[in-house]
Structures are given as structure tokens and as C-alpha cells.
Amino acid sequence: ILLFFLFCRKPNSRYNEEISSDSETDGKRQSNKEHEYEETPQEKKLRLAKLYLDQLKEDEEKKAEDDSFETDLIAGRLKEEVLERTGKLQRLVAKDILPPEASEIRVLKGHKLPITCLVVTSDDKYIFSAAKDCSIIKWNVETGKKLQTIPGGRKGTEDRHVGHTAHILCMAISSDGKYLATGDMNKLIMIWEAETCKHLYKFTGHKGPVSGLSFRKGSHDLYSASHDRSIKVWNVDENAYVETLFGHQDAITGLDSLSRERCVTAGGRDRSVRVWKIAEESQLVFHGHEGSIDCVQLINEEHMITGADDGSVCLWSVNKKKPLSTVKQAHGCHGNAGLEQPHWVASVAALQNSDTVASGSQNSQVQLWKCAENYRGLTPLFSVPVSGFINSLKFSSSGQFLVAGVGQEHRLGRWWRIKEAKNGIYIIPLKRKLPNPEETKPME
């Protein structure tokens, strides 16, 4: 009876359905597995070919993206170089610079008398400074230690002393860091090997104190200015004099140059700034200050900043005879009521191809300024307390710090003396608010 029941049971019975369902599923799974792994050689070749083509396509797309990025990068650099050459590059960095804390400012001491001039190497690793004690010191920026010292000599020892025996008024370093040039009150220009401080050459020819020196960027051509009212051009590689330029009507007090074959000079009491086009043997003359123009610095190939003993700071374009902007009494006044006199502007500096400049006086402050768009104005950013005469100012190439050469006296004379001041090198850090993409704005 049991066997009869099993054989006669309806096909749609639950028990029979369950067995049937499992059997079918297992069969399908087995069939699927066999279908999945049973791939013909032609199908395998086709599948691998598709994978290879997909990989090639992905690689090409990635390469195209990289090439596009690299092309954009190169185009950006080329555009920046063009703007730099034409003097229209203005990196907008002033808005991000924060004033440093007093504890962050480092002071390097080594000179016995007031510092008169200094330079920073293009890699920002070293500072060279000179002073009224006729000595030259090479400093390590990171450690603040003296690396080498070229001592000054006494008056009358010129024949046997290797170095300066009179106040050093100016210095310059080539953009590749190979040569250092220094000029003094004895009308001499000394050329040194910057790495070892070894004396190489002595240039003579000026008939007055040498007051300005600058290497043309990317070359070893040296421009020098003097109280004899002339500018001279030298080839340091060849140890050779090239030519002399005339035009100023009074002692020249400052000089600067960049990549072009030209230089700019401050003409002291003739109250003129001049741009000398060396190749064309011509000059452009600019007027604007009411006093002796004591310092000049190029911001880019087309714009410059000057300071004078009338207390004013002026911003110039080489395309206009008058200043684009003038700030009078930039460092305030001193003296009794009714007899106030402005603090002389003894030094200026510019962060190249940017909107940031600085000026120094004897009012115990270094003042930083922001240049307006297209260099149409100057607005104060902040001041840094530094006691003494700010005789020299230089920005590092990276813009990470500003270096001030400070003394108890003005670099050109002894009209006043600030006894509480320290003769030293002040390294002022320039912190930024937030790291941001570099902004480059071409001018109209």
C-alpha cells in the first residue's frame, strides 16, 4: 500500500514539488557553471583583446590629462616670463602677509660700527653685510652664525691690506652667487669670490666715493655709481672696464638693475631719478621729490620705488615722468612744535614682481607698504619696530623674510646718533595667513 501511495501521488504534491525544485536548481547551477567556464579559444582572445583596448584607452586618457596639465603649466610659466620681461607682472601677496611678533625677529651681531649695506644670495641661504668699520661678514641665514669675516684695515694701510680701509657704502652679488662686489669712500670697487670670500680684483676709475653697485641679472656685467656723478659699466669675467655714462648734476646716492641692459639711479640733490638705456646710450629723467633722493629700488622692469630726505616715498613707472603715487612724511616727523622735520627715508626695498615694498628711516620702524593695482597707489600694511637707522633693506627672493641693516648713525654721515640702537642685522620673518595659489595679475 505504501509503495502504491508513493507511485500514485499527484505531481503537484508539496513533497514532490520540493524535490523537483531542488533538482532543477542544482541542474541549472551545474549548467551555469559549465557555461561559465566553457570558453572557446576565440572567445578568450576576444575578451582579452577588449581588456587590452580598454587599458590602452584608459592610459591614453590619463596621458592626455597629464599632457594637458603640463601644457597648461608650461603656458603659465611662459606667460609669467613674458609679463616679467615686459614689467607687467604683479604677484598679489601683500594681503596675505602678517606682522611678525617681536620675539620672532632675529638680530645678528658682529660689526662694531653701523651697518651701511647688505645683500641676500638668490638661494636665500647667505647674507653679506658691510659697515663703517670697513669689514665684510658672510652670515648663514638658517643658523645666524658668521661663516667668514673680511676685516677692515686702517687708513694708510691700503698698499698691504687685502680689503677696504674706508667706509663701505654699497655692495652687490651676482644672480648666480659667484661674485660679490663692494664699493667704498676711497673710490675703490673690490671684487670677491662669494663662496670663499677670496679677493679677486680691484676696480679703479671713479673720482669720488662709490655709492651704488648692481649686477645685471643673469650676467656678470656690473654697474657702479659714484659721488663723481658718473655711472660706469664693468665686465667682471674679463676684469675689464667697459664705459662711463654722465648726466646727473649732483652726487649719485643709489643704483639698481634687473635683467634688461639698463639701470636706474637716484641723483641725490639734483632731485632726479634716471633710467639709463646702456645699449641705446640714452637716459630718461624723472622728477618728483622735493629733497635729496637717497635710495632707489626696482620692483620690476617697469616700476620702481624711491625714498628721499624730504620724508617721502614715491612709486614710479618708467613711462611717466611724474610719480604714480607719493606718500609724504612716510615715517612721521621729529623736532619741536612748529619746527618739525620729516624723518629721512634712508632705505627702500621691493619684493620683485609683487605688490609689496618696504622703507626704513630713523624713527625706529621698518614700514611695509602695499602697492595698489597697476601700481597706482601706496597704502601702509604694518610697521616693524627696529631701533636705529635703517640703512639697508633687502627682501629674500622667496619673500619669506626681510633683512634690515641697522646702525646708530646714518650710512652717509654722522648728523645724529641713536645710542640705544644696536649695530646689527635684523632678520624679519614674513608669515602668510594661509597657503594659497600664487596669484599673478597682468596690468592693463
mmCIF file of C-alpha atoms in Angstrom, residues 212-364:
data_model
loop_
_atom_site.group_PDB
_atom_site.id
_atom_site.type_symbol
_atom_site.label_atom_id
_atom_site.label_comp_id
_atom_site.label_asym_id
_atom_site.label_seq_id
_atom_site.Cartn_x
_atom_site.Cartn_y
_atom_site.Cartn_z
ATOM 1 C CA GLY A 212 75.913 102.252 -5.761
ATOM 2 C CA LEU A 213 76.598 98.804 -7.238
ATOM 3 C CA SER A 214 74.415 96.300 -9.080
ATOM 4 C CA PHE A 215 74.988 93.206 -11.199
ATOM 5 C CA ARG A 216 72.778 92.836 -14.226
ATOM 6 C CA LYS A 217 70.569 89.820 -13.523
ATOM 7 C CA GLY A 218 71.704 86.667 -15.324
ATOM 8 C CA SER A 219 75.117 88.116 -16.199
ATOM 9 C CA HIS A 220 78.396 89.302 -14.713
ATOM 10 C CA ASP A 221 78.031 92.861 -16.013
ATOM 11 C CA LEU A 222 78.470 95.276 -13.116
ATOM 12 C CA TYR A 223 77.082 98.813 -12.899
ATOM 13 C CA SER A 224 78.621 101.286 -10.449
ATOM 14 C CA ALA A 225 77.581 104.801 -9.383
ATOM 15 C CA SER A 226 79.629 107.430 -7.600
ATOM 16 C CA HIS A 227 79.573 110.820 -5.959
ATOM 17 C CA ASP A 228 81.579 111.932 -9.032
ATOM 18 C CA ARG A 229 78.156 111.985 -10.828
ATOM 19 C CA SER A 230 79.037 109.155 -13.219
ATOM 20 C CA ILE A 231 77.923 105.591 -13.852
ATOM 21 C CA LYS A 232 80.460 103.029 -15.017
ATOM 22 C CA VAL A 233 79.961 99.648 -16.660
ATOM 23 C CA TRP A 234 82.357 96.764 -15.953
ATOM 24 C CA ASN A 235 82.771 93.187 -17.183
ATOM 25 C CA VAL A 236 83.774 91.187 -14.107
ATOM 26 C CA ASP A 237 84.519 87.951 -16.002
ATOM 27 C CA GLU A 238 87.115 89.770 -18.092
ATOM 28 C CA ASN A 239 88.272 92.069 -15.265
ATOM 29 C CA ALA A 240 87.572 94.917 -17.662
ATOM 30 C CA TYR A 241 86.164 98.443 -17.763
ATOM 31 C CA VAL A 242 83.529 98.976 -20.477
ATOM 32 C CA GLU A 243 82.214 102.555 -20.480
ATOM 33 C CA THR A 244 81.207 105.640 -18.467
ATOM 34 C CA LEU A 245 77.846 107.426 -18.518
ATOM 35 C CA PHE A 246 77.219 111.051 -17.498
ATOM 36 C CA GLY A 247 74.091 113.083 -16.832
ATOM 37 C CA HIS A 248 73.459 113.648 -13.114
ATOM 38 C CA GLN A 249 74.135 117.123 -11.744
ATOM 39 C CA ASP A 250 74.955 116.004 -8.196
ATOM 40 C CA ALA A 251 76.373 113.062 -6.294
ATOM 41 C CA ILE A 252 74.593 109.795 -7.137
ATOM 42 C CA THR A 253 73.301 108.101 -3.988
ATOM 43 C CA GLY A 254 71.770 104.844 -5.210
ATOM 44 C CA LEU A 255 71.629 102.414 -8.134
ATOM 45 C CA ASP A 256 69.709 99.269 -9.124
ATOM 46 C CA SER A 257 69.201 96.987 -12.144
ATOM 47 C CA LEU A 258 67.387 93.829 -13.243
ATOM 48 C CA SER A 259 67.599 91.731 -16.430
ATOM 49 C CA ARG A 260 67.443 94.449 -19.063
ATOM 50 C CA GLU A 261 70.582 96.175 -20.242
ATOM 51 C CA ARG A 262 69.747 99.259 -18.239
ATOM 52 C CA CYS A 263 69.997 100.621 -14.693
ATOM 53 C CA VAL A 264 68.239 103.215 -12.562
ATOM 54 C CA THR A 265 69.923 105.788 -10.338
ATOM 55 C CA ALA A 266 68.969 108.238 -7.602
ATOM 56 C CA GLY A 267 70.600 111.607 -8.147
ATOM 57 C CA GLY A 268 70.708 112.984 -4.621
ATOM 58 C CA ARG A 269 70.283 116.725 -4.538
ATOM 59 C CA ASP A 270 69.692 117.129 -8.254
ATOM 60 C CA ARG A 271 66.308 115.599 -7.268
ATOM 61 C CA SER A 272 66.164 113.366 -10.324
ATOM 62 C CA VAL A 273 65.751 109.657 -10.931
ATOM 63 C CA ARG A 274 67.284 108.427 -14.162
ATOM 64 C CA VAL A 275 66.853 105.294 -16.240
ATOM 65 C CA TRP A 276 69.964 104.552 -18.284
ATOM 66 C CA LYS A 277 69.492 102.593 -21.506
ATOM 67 C CA ILE A 278 73.015 101.261 -21.916
ATOM 68 C CA ALA A 279 72.747 99.864 -25.456
ATOM 69 C CA GLU A 280 70.957 102.944 -26.833
ATOM 70 C CA GLU A 281 73.274 105.308 -24.910
ATOM 71 C CA SER A 282 70.268 107.311 -23.754
ATOM 72 C CA GLN A 283 68.594 108.197 -20.462
ATOM 73 C CA LEU A 284 65.141 109.013 -19.121
ATOM 74 C CA VAL A 285 64.854 111.710 -16.448
ATOM 75 C CA PHE A 286 62.166 111.755 -13.720
ATOM 76 C CA HIS A 287 61.331 114.425 -11.134
ATOM 77 C CA GLY A 288 59.008 114.356 -8.122
ATOM 78 C CA HIS A 289 60.786 114.574 -4.750
ATOM 79 C CA GLU A 290 61.374 117.892 -3.015
ATOM 80 C CA GLY A 291 64.592 116.790 -1.293
ATOM 81 C CA SER A 292 67.672 114.679 -1.867
ATOM 82 C CA ILE A 293 66.729 111.280 -3.333
ATOM 83 C CA ASP A 294 68.834 108.861 -1.281
ATOM 84 C CA CYS A 295 67.654 105.385 -2.346
ATOM 85 C CA VAL A 296 66.051 103.596 -5.296
ATOM 86 C CA GLN A 297 64.894 100.034 -5.964
ATOM 87 C CA LEU A 298 63.286 98.394 -8.998
ATOM 88 C CA ILE A 299 60.045 96.466 -8.350
ATOM 89 C CA ASN A 300 60.005 95.062 -11.879
ATOM 90 C CA GLU A 301 61.358 96.165 -15.248
ATOM 91 C CA GLU A 302 58.810 98.980 -15.499
ATOM 92 C CA HIS A 303 58.269 100.196 -11.925
ATOM 93 C CA MET A 304 60.458 101.438 -9.083
ATOM 94 C CA ILE A 305 60.312 102.944 -5.620
ATOM 95 C CA THR A 306 62.414 105.764 -4.180
ATOM 96 C CA GLY A 307 62.932 107.467 -0.825
ATOM 97 C CA ALA A 308 64.225 110.947 -0.011
ATOM 98 C CA ASP A 309 65.302 113.157 2.875
ATOM 99 C CA ASP A 310 62.066 115.119 2.495
ATOM 100 C CA GLY A 311 60.454 112.113 4.193
ATOM 101 C CA SER A 312 58.549 110.953 1.121
ATOM 102 C CA VAL A 313 58.305 107.610 -0.641
ATOM 103 C CA CYS A 314 57.447 107.623 -4.355
ATOM 104 C CA LEU A 315 56.223 104.938 -6.719
ATOM 105 C CA TRP A 316 57.201 105.355 -10.398
ATOM 106 C CA SER A 317 56.565 103.948 -13.856
ATOM 107 C CA VAL A 318 59.278 104.305 -16.493
ATOM 108 C CA ASN A 319 56.531 105.501 -18.845
ATOM 109 C CA LYS A 320 55.622 108.586 -16.785
ATOM 110 C CA LYS A 321 57.843 111.486 -15.781
ATOM 111 C CA LYS A 322 55.998 112.093 -12.502
ATOM 112 C CA PRO A 323 55.418 109.599 -9.678
ATOM 113 C CA LEU A 324 52.362 107.362 -9.878
ATOM 114 C CA SER A 325 51.989 107.790 -6.124
ATOM 115 C CA THR A 326 53.694 109.813 -3.385
ATOM 116 C CA VAL A 327 53.431 109.319 0.381
ATOM 117 C CA LYS A 328 54.686 112.377 2.242
ATOM 118 C CA GLN A 329 56.071 112.097 5.777
ATOM 119 C CA ALA A 330 56.069 108.331 5.301
ATOM 120 C CA HIS A 331 57.882 107.827 8.619
ATOM 121 C CA GLY A 332 56.469 110.772 10.554
ATOM 122 C CA CYS A 333 58.257 113.862 11.880
ATOM 123 C CA HIS A 334 60.585 114.841 14.706
ATOM 124 C CA GLY A 335 61.523 118.119 16.397
ATOM 125 C CA ASN A 336 59.855 120.765 18.479
ATOM 126 C CA ALA A 337 56.346 122.008 17.790
ATOM 127 C CA GLY A 338 56.332 124.331 14.824
ATOM 128 C CA LEU A 339 59.822 123.189 13.784
ATOM 129 C CA GLU A 340 59.017 119.591 12.884
ATOM 130 C CA GLN A 341 61.105 117.928 10.230
ATOM 131 C CA PRO A 342 60.222 114.669 8.476
ATOM 132 C CA HIS A 343 62.302 111.585 9.206
ATOM 133 C CA TRP A 344 64.607 110.924 6.277
ATOM 134 C CA VAL A 345 63.891 107.797 4.251
ATOM 135 C CA ALA A 346 67.288 106.095 4.253
ATOM 136 C CA SER A 347 66.417 102.825 2.502
ATOM 137 C CA VAL A 348 63.773 101.150 0.367
ATOM 138 C CA ALA A 349 63.283 97.560 -0.797
ATOM 139 C CA ALA A 350 60.917 95.739 -3.136
ATOM 140 C CA LEU A 351 59.805 92.135 -3.330
ATOM 141 C CA GLN A 352 60.401 91.718 -7.048
ATOM 142 C CA ASN A 353 57.381 91.376 -9.330
ATOM 143 C CA SER A 354 54.957 91.757 -6.432
ATOM 144 C CA ASP A 355 52.804 94.383 -4.743
ATOM 145 C CA THR A 356 54.958 94.568 -1.586
ATOM 146 C CA VAL A 357 57.628 97.168 -0.788
ATOM 147 C CA ALA A 358 59.329 98.422 2.385
ATOM 148 C CA SER A 359 61.038 101.573 3.606
ATOM 149 C CA GLY A 360 63.325 102.417 6.508
ATOM 150 C CA SER A 361 64.232 105.561 8.434
ATOM 151 C CA GLN A 362 65.498 106.504 11.905
ATOM 152 C CA ASN A 363 62.067 106.544 13.563
ATOM 153 C CA SER A 364 62.724 103.030 14.909
#
